[in-house]
Each structure stands twice: as structure tokens, then as C-alpha cells.
């Protein structure tokens, strides 16, 4: 692949679009498997392991994705999701999450503070209210009224990083250069300041569900919400077709209704990988120059258990788990 890439980029195909088209066309067709769970970034591995406990026992995909993403949510070393997440530019840890099941039921919380597991609040919004989205203070009140505990989510390491950031106070989402998540034990030195866990699963009964949860882009404006808790942007599930999730600069994902787009492209007959590739191309088409400097990755599975991903930049990886397989996989990318 390296040789082919070099050859192409040095000859007729210096255009990234052409190179990517070649890669997309040559994508392997994966054999469908069931049950199956995939999730974004390397913290997806322990998350998938938790989800798998449910899936391998014939459990529901919805229960699996909720249990799975709670692992990074509760891990203070993961500074981009849940407890320990980086704060906004005013020092507040504000969380976004959504969940969707096989019957178009969905729930979401946005701009939620002080609750360690926003995904479980999102599920409760889905199951116990006539609404889909609760935000901010209202979401917090709802969580507290339903037994969630108010906690301080700003750990000393993240507070320190925020104070360091304040010295220049320059908001600058970074492309993921290295294939690792931004963990407290890598500080200082890592430049990465985004990562979200998006997880989609197919259970033994053939039902799909998904969950997506994040502390959002680090040092964002107070009140900013990205794609992750928006149904159709950070996550979408259509039980007839497939499920998709997104990570990266949320504004770019929202613009194209990214996860919904990926599912609709699968409906038109594309494989999960090709659907993700086409969605990435939609972002490039809008502003080719800007797209070179930011990261967006899509990850999808379809109803038959095929999976695939595509990202703007290299460095995006996902965790893949099905019977006999539990591994990280590097995503293909355009740049
Ligand atoms: C957001 N999409 O808030 C999230 C952040 C993210 O990898 O996924 N970063 O825009």
C-alpha cells in the first residue's frame, strides 16, 4: 500500500481525491458477523470488552452500547469523555451524549455538567420522558431527580491543562497525529485535544443500537455543543439498514448530518466503508483547503454485520469485537 501510495502521489494522481477513490474501490468486503460491536479510538477496546459481555450472552445491543461507553466515561485517564474530560474555556466540564435503539427510540443530553455517566441520563430521557433532548440545567435537574449523583468532574490533571491553555487561550482543534487517545498519563506533550467514543453494535437477534458520548472539543466556548449528542450527526441507527457514528470536529459533521448520511448511503447499497468514504468526501467538497487541517472519522456497521470506516486524516482507529476477534483497526483516510 505504501508503495502504491508513493507511486500514485508521485505521478498522475497527486490529487488526494483520486488516491482515495482508488483506495475506496479496492476496499476488502468484510464477511458479515453477528453479534458485533465497533467503537472509536483505542479506549474502544475496554469499552467493547464490556459491551461484549452482554452481546455474547444474547443480550440486547442497546444494553451493550450503554454499558460499553460507560467505561471511558468513568475513566479519569480518558480526558475527552465523561469524568476527567477537559473543560470548556471557562473551566466547566460540559458533557454531550446520545443513544438510539432498533426502533428509532432515541435520547440525548447536551451541555450537561456534574454527572459522570451522561449516556445513562440520555437513555433515561429516551425511556422516561416524552422528549428526545434535554440540555444544561434541565438535564441536570432531570438526572438528579432520577437518582444520579452530582460530582465534580474536573480532575486536577485536566484543570492543570486548562490553566496551561489559558496562557495563550487559543482555540485550535488538533488533527490526531498519533494513534493514541489523549490520556492523563501521556501529559504533557500530546497535542491531541479531541476524541469521542461512538459505539455501534449488532446483537444476536439482529438488532442494531448505538451510543455516543464526549466532553466535546477541549476549551470550546461555554455552551458549545458538537455533533456527538445530535441524532443524525454524531450517531444514527436504522434497524433495517445499519448504524453509524462520528468523531472529530463536530461542526463539520453537523453540516452534513454525517451519521444519517452514512446510513442513507448504505441504504443505497454502499458498503459501510464506502458510505463513510462518501461522507468524508462531502466534507472535503465544501472546503477542500480547510478539510486538510481537521479530523473527522466515520465508523459504521450494516444489518448483515459488515463494518467499515473512513477518516479525513490518518490516525483514526477503531476497536472491533466479534467472536474470536478483539482488536484495534486503523481506518483508511484521505490525507
Ligand atoms: C465534538 N465530535 O464535540 C466531538 C469531538 C470529537 O474527536 O469527537 N473529537 O465536536
mmCIF file of N, CA and C in Angstrom, residues 197-297:
data_model
loop_
_atom_site.group_PDB
_atom_site.id
_atom_site.type_symbol
_atom_site.label_atom_id
_atom_site.label_comp_id
_atom_site.label_asym_id
_atom_site.label_seq_id
_atom_site.Cartn_x
_atom_site.Cartn_y
_atom_site.Cartn_z
ATOM 1 N N UNK A 197 -16.131 8.763 22.224
ATOM 2 C CA UNK A 197 -16.461 7.358 21.939
ATOM 3 C C UNK A 197 -17.840 7.275 21.293
ATOM 4 N N UNK A 198 -17.829 6.723 20.091
ATOM 5 C CA UNK A 198 -19.058 6.363 19.400
ATOM 6 C C UNK A 198 -19.022 4.851 19.252
ATOM 7 N N UNK A 199 -20.098 4.203 19.623
ATOM 8 C CA UNK A 199 -20.134 2.725 19.565
ATOM 9 C C UNK A 199 -21.416 2.290 18.881
ATOM 10 N N UNK A 200 -21.302 1.367 17.950
ATOM 11 C CA UNK A 200 -22.495 0.789 17.320
ATOM 12 C C UNK A 200 -22.386 -0.735 17.385
ATOM 13 N N UNK A 201 -23.515 -1.389 17.601
ATOM 14 C CA UNK A 201 -23.488 -2.837 17.809
ATOM 15 C C UNK A 201 -24.673 -3.518 17.140
ATOM 16 N N UNK A 202 -24.427 -4.765 16.774
ATOM 17 C CA UNK A 202 -25.468 -5.645 16.214
ATOM 18 C C UNK A 202 -25.555 -6.846 17.149
ATOM 19 N N UNK A 203 -26.734 -7.116 17.669
ATOM 20 C CA UNK A 203 -26.821 -8.219 18.638
ATOM 21 C C UNK A 203 -27.214 -9.534 17.964
ATOM 22 N N UNK A 204 -27.258 -10.579 18.777
ATOM 23 C CA UNK A 204 -27.505 -11.915 18.235
ATOM 24 C C UNK A 204 -28.892 -12.027 17.603
ATOM 25 N N UNK A 205 -29.803 -11.159 18.015
ATOM 26 C CA UNK A 205 -31.139 -11.167 17.407
ATOM 27 C C UNK A 205 -31.212 -10.335 16.135
ATOM 28 N N UNK A 206 -30.084 -9.765 15.753
ATOM 29 C CA UNK A 206 -30.039 -8.973 14.525
ATOM 30 C C UNK A 206 -30.494 -7.543 14.697
ATOM 31 N N UNK A 207 -30.556 -7.078 15.957
ATOM 32 C CA UNK A 207 -30.943 -5.686 16.193
ATOM 33 C C UNK A 207 -29.726 -4.788 16.390
ATOM 34 N N UNK A 208 -29.872 -3.562 15.917
ATOM 35 C CA UNK A 208 -28.795 -2.571 15.986
ATOM 36 C C UNK A 208 -29.093 -1.501 17.029
ATOM 37 N N UNK A 209 -28.039 -0.996 17.655
ATOM 38 C CA UNK A 209 -28.160 0.184 18.531
ATOM 39 C C UNK A 209 -26.840 0.922 18.531
ATOM 40 N N UNK A 210 -26.866 2.161 19.062
ATOM 41 C CA UNK A 210 -25.627 2.919 19.129
ATOM 42 C C UNK A 210 -25.629 3.906 20.279
ATOM 43 N N UNK A 211 -24.421 4.317 20.675
ATOM 44 C CA UNK A 211 -24.257 5.311 21.741
ATOM 45 C C UNK A 211 -23.057 6.183 21.400
ATOM 46 N N UNK A 212 -23.133 7.431 21.805
ATOM 47 C CA UNK A 212 -22.031 8.353 21.521
ATOM 48 C C UNK A 212 -21.907 9.303 22.708
ATOM 49 N N UNK A 213 -20.707 9.490 23.242
ATOM 50 C CA UNK A 213 -20.565 10.335 24.427
ATOM 51 C C UNK A 213 -19.200 11.015 24.444
ATOM 52 N N UNK A 214 -19.177 12.254 24.929
ATOM 53 C CA UNK A 214 -17.959 13.064 24.826
ATOM 54 C C UNK A 214 -17.985 14.249 25.788
ATOM 55 N N UNK A 215 -16.801 14.775 26.066
ATOM 56 C CA UNK A 215 -16.754 16.081 26.730
ATOM 57 C C UNK A 215 -16.590 17.181 25.675
ATOM 58 N N UNK A 216 -16.636 16.782 24.428
ATOM 59 C CA UNK A 216 -16.597 17.768 23.336
ATOM 60 C C UNK A 216 -15.194 18.285 23.083
ATOM 61 N N UNK A 217 -15.087 19.176 22.168
ATOM 62 C CA UNK A 217 -13.763 19.723 21.858
ATOM 63 C C UNK A 217 -13.247 20.520 23.054
ATOM 64 N N UNK A 218 -12.024 20.258 23.424
ATOM 65 C CA UNK A 218 -11.446 20.896 24.601
ATOM 66 C C UNK A 218 -11.416 22.405 24.444
ATOM 67 N N UNK A 219 -11.703 23.088 25.527
ATOM 68 C CA UNK A 219 -11.576 24.538 25.597
ATOM 69 C C UNK A 219 -12.495 25.264 24.599
ATOM 70 N N UNK A 220 -13.568 24.586 24.288
ATOM 71 C CA UNK A 220 -14.637 25.151 23.441
ATOM 72 C C UNK A 220 -15.283 26.343 24.165
ATOM 73 N N UNK A 221 -16.092 27.089 23.444
ATOM 74 C CA UNK A 221 -16.861 28.165 24.085
ATOM 75 C C UNK A 221 -17.859 27.566 25.068
ATOM 76 N N UNK A 222 -18.123 28.285 26.135
ATOM 77 C CA UNK A 222 -19.115 27.823 27.100
ATOM 78 C C UNK A 222 -20.485 27.755 26.417
ATOM 79 N N UNK A 223 -21.107 26.599 26.480
ATOM 80 C CA UNK A 223 -22.406 26.435 25.825
ATOM 81 C C UNK A 223 -22.321 25.756 24.471
ATOM 82 N N UNK A 224 -21.125 25.582 23.963
ATOM 83 C CA UNK A 224 -20.974 24.941 22.657
ATOM 84 C C UNK A 224 -21.355 23.451 22.739
ATOM 85 N N UNK A 225 -22.089 23.016 21.741
ATOM 86 C CA UNK A 225 -22.437 21.606 21.618
ATOM 87 C C UNK A 225 -21.982 21.137 20.243
ATOM 88 N N UNK A 226 -21.368 19.973 20.199
ATOM 89 C CA UNK A 226 -20.901 19.436 18.919
ATOM 90 C C UNK A 226 -21.889 18.463 18.314
ATOM 91 N N UNK A 227 -21.381 17.597 17.479
ATOM 92 C CA UNK A 227 -22.230 16.622 16.787
ATOM 93 C C UNK A 227 -22.644 15.445 17.658
ATOM 94 N N UNK A 228 -21.819 15.142 18.654
ATOM 95 C CA UNK A 228 -21.954 13.849 19.351
ATOM 96 C C UNK A 228 -23.332 13.574 19.943
ATOM 97 N N UNK A 229 -24.031 14.569 20.536
ATOM 98 C CA UNK A 229 -25.345 14.244 21.106
ATOM 99 C C UNK A 229 -26.485 14.490 20.130
ATOM 100 N N UNK A 230 -26.153 14.805 18.881
ATOM 101 C CA UNK A 230 -27.204 15.135 17.909
ATOM 102 C C UNK A 230 -27.518 13.903 17.066
ATOM 103 N N UNK A 231 -28.747 13.435 17.211
ATOM 104 C CA UNK A 231 -29.187 12.262 16.443
ATOM 105 C C UNK A 231 -29.133 12.617 14.953
ATOM 106 N N UNK A 232 -28.430 11.792 14.212
ATOM 107 C CA UNK A 232 -28.249 12.055 12.780
ATOM 108 C C UNK A 232 -26.888 12.641 12.479
ATOM 109 N N UNK A 233 -26.288 13.300 13.454
ATOM 110 C CA UNK A 233 -24.945 13.857 13.254
ATOM 111 C C UNK A 233 -23.910 12.907 13.867
ATOM 112 N N UNK A 234 -23.840 12.880 15.205
ATOM 113 C CA UNK A 234 -22.850 12.011 15.856
ATOM 114 C C UNK A 234 -23.236 10.545 15.861
ATOM 115 N N UNK A 235 -24.506 10.272 15.668
ATOM 116 C CA UNK A 235 -24.986 8.875 15.746
ATOM 117 C C UNK A 235 -26.288 8.728 14.969
ATOM 118 N N UNK A 236 -26.441 7.599 14.305
ATOM 119 C CA UNK A 236 -27.745 7.274 13.732
ATOM 120 C C UNK A 236 -27.881 5.762 13.588
ATOM 121 N N UNK A 237 -29.078 5.293 13.838
ATOM 122 C CA UNK A 237 -29.359 3.858 13.750
ATOM 123 C C UNK A 237 -30.661 3.665 12.985
ATOM 124 N N UNK A 238 -30.610 2.860 11.948
ATOM 125 C CA UNK A 238 -31.835 2.431 11.267
ATOM 126 C C UNK A 238 -31.782 0.919 11.221
ATOM 127 N N UNK A 239 -32.651 0.288 11.946
ATOM 128 C CA UNK A 239 -32.543 -1.157 12.128
ATOM 129 C C UNK A 239 -32.723 -1.968 10.848
ATOM 130 N N UNK A 240 -33.271 -1.325 9.814
ATOM 131 C CA UNK A 240 -33.389 -2.044 8.531
ATOM 132 C C UNK A 240 -32.075 -2.036 7.769
ATOM 133 N N UNK A 241 -31.243 -1.023 8.066
ATOM 134 C CA UNK A 241 -30.080 -0.774 7.209
ATOM 135 C C UNK A 241 -28.748 -0.913 7.933
ATOM 136 N N UNK A 242 -28.552 -0.086 8.957
ATOM 137 C CA UNK A 242 -27.255 -0.080 9.623
ATOM 138 C C UNK A 242 -27.178 1.042 10.643
ATOM 139 N N UNK A 243 -25.990 1.227 11.175
ATOM 140 C CA UNK A 243 -25.770 2.245 12.207
ATOM 141 C C UNK A 243 -24.416 2.900 11.973
ATOM 142 N N UNK A 244 -24.340 4.194 12.317
ATOM 143 C CA UNK A 244 -23.083 4.907 12.089
ATOM 144 C C UNK A 244 -22.838 5.895 13.210
ATOM 145 N N UNK A 245 -21.568 6.199 13.428
ATOM 146 C CA UNK A 245 -21.199 7.202 14.414
ATOM 147 C C UNK A 245 -20.022 8.008 13.880
ATOM 148 N N UNK A 246 -19.787 9.155 14.537
ATOM 149 C CA UNK A 246 -18.755 10.066 14.029
ATOM 150 C C UNK A 246 -17.867 10.555 15.156
ATOM 151 N N UNK A 247 -16.668 10.964 14.790
ATOM 152 C CA UNK A 247 -15.759 11.607 15.734
ATOM 153 C C UNK A 247 -14.988 12.693 14.980
ATOM 154 N N UNK A 248 -14.493 13.651 15.719
ATOM 155 C CA UNK A 248 -13.744 14.727 15.072
ATOM 156 C C UNK A 248 -14.414 16.065 15.291
ATOM 157 N N UNK A 249 -14.132 16.993 14.417
ATOM 158 C CA UNK A 249 -14.656 18.352 14.585
ATOM 159 C C UNK A 249 -16.159 18.354 14.292
ATOM 160 N N UNK A 250 -16.927 18.478 15.356
ATOM 161 C CA UNK A 250 -18.369 18.278 15.275
ATOM 162 C C UNK A 250 -19.082 19.205 14.319
ATOM 163 N N UNK A 251 -18.591 20.424 14.192
ATOM 164 C CA UNK A 251 -19.266 21.388 13.323
ATOM 165 C C UNK A 251 -19.325 20.853 11.883
ATOM 166 N N UNK A 252 -18.260 20.196 11.460
ATOM 167 C CA UNK A 252 -18.225 19.663 10.091
ATOM 168 C C UNK A 252 -19.175 18.479 9.930
ATOM 169 N N UNK A 253 -19.362 17.743 10.991
ATOM 170 C CA UNK A 253 -20.250 16.576 10.943
ATOM 171 C C UNK A 253 -21.718 17.019 10.943
ATOM 172 N N UNK A 254 -22.003 18.035 11.742
ATOM 173 C CA UNK A 254 -23.388 18.531 11.809
ATOM 174 C C UNK A 254 -23.837 19.045 10.443
ATOM 175 N N UNK A 255 -22.956 19.794 9.794
ATOM 176 C CA UNK A 255 -23.290 20.392 8.486
ATOM 177 C C UNK A 255 -23.820 19.389 7.483
ATOM 178 N N UNK A 256 -23.270 18.180 7.532
ATOM 179 C CA UNK A 256 -23.673 17.195 6.509
ATOM 180 C C UNK A 256 -24.586 16.107 7.096
ATOM 181 N N UNK A 257 -25.085 16.329 8.318
ATOM 182 C CA UNK A 257 -25.879 15.290 9.001
ATOM 183 C C UNK A 257 -25.162 13.946 8.841
ATOM 184 N N UNK A 258 -23.900 13.931 9.289
ATOM 185 C CA UNK A 258 -22.955 12.884 8.923
ATOM 186 C C UNK A 258 -23.400 11.441 9.137
ATOM 187 N N UNK A 259 -23.840 11.106 10.341
ATOM 188 C CA UNK A 259 -24.159 9.692 10.590
ATOM 189 C C UNK A 259 -25.424 9.271 9.837
ATOM 190 N N UNK A 260 -26.366 10.182 9.738
ATOM 191 C CA UNK A 260 -27.569 9.897 8.952
ATOM 192 C C UNK A 260 -27.183 9.679 7.485
ATOM 193 N N UNK A 261 -26.284 10.529 7.010
ATOM 194 C CA UNK A 261 -25.836 10.411 5.622
ATOM 195 C C UNK A 261 -25.198 9.039 5.380
ATOM 196 N N UNK A 262 -24.353 8.611 6.319
ATOM 197 C CA UNK A 262 -23.691 7.308 6.148
ATOM 198 C C UNK A 262 -24.734 6.188 6.076
ATOM 199 N N UNK A 263 -25.736 6.250 6.946
ATOM 200 C CA UNK A 263 -26.770 5.208 6.932
ATOM 201 C C UNK A 263 -27.565 5.263 5.615
ATOM 202 N N UNK A 264 -27.869 6.463 5.162
ATOM 203 C CA UNK A 264 -28.616 6.574 3.898
ATOM 204 C C UNK A 264 -27.787 6.075 2.715
ATOM 205 N N UNK A 265 -26.480 6.312 2.767
ATOM 206 C CA UNK A 265 -25.617 5.798 1.689
ATOM 207 C C UNK A 265 -25.578 4.268 1.717
ATOM 208 N N UNK A 266 -25.625 3.700 2.912
ATOM 209 C CA UNK A 266 -25.696 2.227 2.997
ATOM 210 C C UNK A 266 -27.026 1.741 2.437
ATOM 211 N N UNK A 267 -28.082 2.519 2.677
ATOM 212 C CA UNK A 267 -29.403 2.149 2.132
ATOM 213 C C UNK A 267 -29.353 2.090 0.600
ATOM 214 N N UNK A 268 -28.531 2.984 0.032
ATOM 215 C CA UNK A 268 -28.416 2.997 -1.429
ATOM 216 C C UNK A 268 -27.543 1.861 -1.956
ATOM 217 N N UNK A 269 -27.014 1.049 -1.042
ATOM 218 C CA UNK A 269 -26.260 -0.125 -1.486
ATOM 219 C C UNK A 269 -24.767 -0.080 -1.232
ATOM 220 N N UNK A 270 -24.292 1.018 -0.654
ATOM 221 C CA UNK A 270 -22.851 1.086 -0.376
ATOM 222 C C UNK A 270 -22.470 0.237 0.821
ATOM 223 N N UNK A 271 -21.260 -0.266 0.807
ATOM 224 C CA UNK A 271 -20.717 -0.959 1.984
ATOM 225 C C UNK A 271 -20.502 0.086 3.075
ATOM 226 N N UNK A 272 -20.367 -0.350 4.339
ATOM 227 C CA UNK A 272 -20.097 0.636 5.394
ATOM 228 C C UNK A 272 -18.872 1.499 5.088
ATOM 229 N N UNK A 273 -17.810 0.881 4.604
ATOM 230 C CA UNK A 273 -16.605 1.680 4.346
ATOM 231 C C UNK A 273 -16.834 2.694 3.228
ATOM 232 N N UNK A 274 -17.487 2.262 2.170
ATOM 233 C CA UNK A 274 -17.715 3.181 1.046
ATOM 234 C C UNK A 274 -18.658 4.319 1.478
ATOM 235 N N UNK A 275 -19.638 3.982 2.304
ATOM 236 C CA UNK A 275 -20.561 5.012 2.792
ATOM 237 C C UNK A 275 -19.802 6.049 3.627
ATOM 238 N N UNK A 276 -18.902 5.574 4.482
ATOM 239 C CA UNK A 276 -18.094 6.501 5.298
ATOM 240 C C UNK A 276 -17.192 7.344 4.398
ATOM 241 N N UNK A 277 -16.632 6.708 3.400
ATOM 242 C CA UNK A 277 -15.765 7.417 2.447
ATOM 243 C C UNK A 277 -16.534 8.558 1.743
ATOM 244 N N UNK A 278 -17.740 8.251 1.309
ATOM 245 C CA UNK A 278 -18.539 9.265 0.605
ATOM 246 C C UNK A 278 -18.894 10.426 1.537
ATOM 247 N N UNK A 279 -19.151 10.115 2.792
ATOM 248 C CA UNK A 279 -19.471 11.184 3.749
ATOM 249 C C UNK A 279 -18.263 12.089 3.971
ATOM 250 N N UNK A 280 -17.094 11.479 4.069
ATOM 251 C CA UNK A 280 -15.863 12.264 4.215
ATOM 252 C C UNK A 280 -15.669 13.165 2.987
ATOM 253 N N UNK A 281 -15.942 12.608 1.819
ATOM 254 C CA UNK A 281 -15.803 13.402 0.589
ATOM 255 C C UNK A 281 -16.748 14.604 0.586
ATOM 256 N N UNK A 282 -17.914 14.443 1.192
ATOM 257 C CA UNK A 282 -18.876 15.547 1.275
ATOM 258 C C UNK A 282 -18.267 16.712 2.060
ATOM 259 N N UNK A 283 -17.513 16.378 3.098
ATOM 260 C CA UNK A 283 -16.860 17.427 3.900
ATOM 261 C C UNK A 283 -15.765 18.105 3.083
ATOM 262 N N UNK A 284 -15.014 17.292 2.353
ATOM 263 C CA UNK A 284 -13.927 17.853 1.540
ATOM 264 C C UNK A 284 -14.481 18.772 0.458
ATOM 265 N N UNK A 285 -15.584 18.346 -0.138
ATOM 266 C CA UNK A 285 -16.158 19.085 -1.264
ATOM 267 C C UNK A 285 -16.493 20.525 -0.855
ATOM 268 N N UNK A 286 -16.960 20.679 0.365
ATOM 269 C CA UNK A 286 -17.377 22.007 0.794
ATOM 270 C C UNK A 286 -16.190 22.969 0.869
ATOM 271 N N UNK A 287 -15.125 22.515 1.499
ATOM 272 C CA UNK A 287 -13.962 23.391 1.648
ATOM 273 C C UNK A 287 -12.695 22.545 1.599
ATOM 274 N N UNK A 288 -12.219 22.249 0.410
ATOM 275 C CA UNK A 288 -11.077 21.336 0.298
ATOM 276 C C UNK A 288 -9.861 21.795 1.114
ATOM 277 N N UNK A 289 -9.590 23.079 1.154
ATOM 278 C CA UNK A 289 -8.399 23.537 1.871
ATOM 279 C C UNK A 289 -8.541 23.362 3.372
ATOM 280 N N UNK A 290 -9.727 23.700 3.864
ATOM 281 C CA UNK A 290 -9.973 23.582 5.303
ATOM 282 C C UNK A 290 -9.932 22.115 5.750
ATOM 283 N N UNK A 291 -10.458 21.233 4.902
ATOM 284 C CA UNK A 291 -10.549 19.816 5.272
ATOM 285 C C UNK A 291 -9.181 19.203 5.527
ATOM 286 N N UNK A 292 -8.153 19.792 4.938
ATOM 287 C CA UNK A 292 -6.797 19.246 5.127
ATOM 288 C C UNK A 292 -6.292 19.440 6.543
ATOM 289 N N UNK A 293 -6.895 20.369 7.262
ATOM 290 C CA UNK A 293 -6.383 20.721 8.590
ATOM 291 C C UNK A 293 -7.254 20.233 9.735
ATOM 292 N N UNK A 294 -8.200 19.402 9.441
ATOM 293 C CA UNK A 294 -9.026 18.926 10.554
ATOM 294 C C UNK A 294 -9.307 17.436 10.412
ATOM 295 N N UNK A 295 -9.750 16.873 11.534
ATOM 296 C CA UNK A 295 -10.043 15.446 11.531
ATOM 297 C C UNK A 295 -11.538 15.194 11.684
ATOM 298 N N UNK A 296 -12.046 14.307 10.863
ATOM 299 C CA UNK A 296 -13.375 13.729 11.061
ATOM 300 C C UNK A 296 -13.258 12.259 10.671
ATOM 301 N N UNK A 297 -13.830 11.400 11.482
ATOM 302 C CA UNK A 297 -13.857 9.979 11.145
ATOM 303 C C UNK A 297 -15.263 9.437 11.294
#
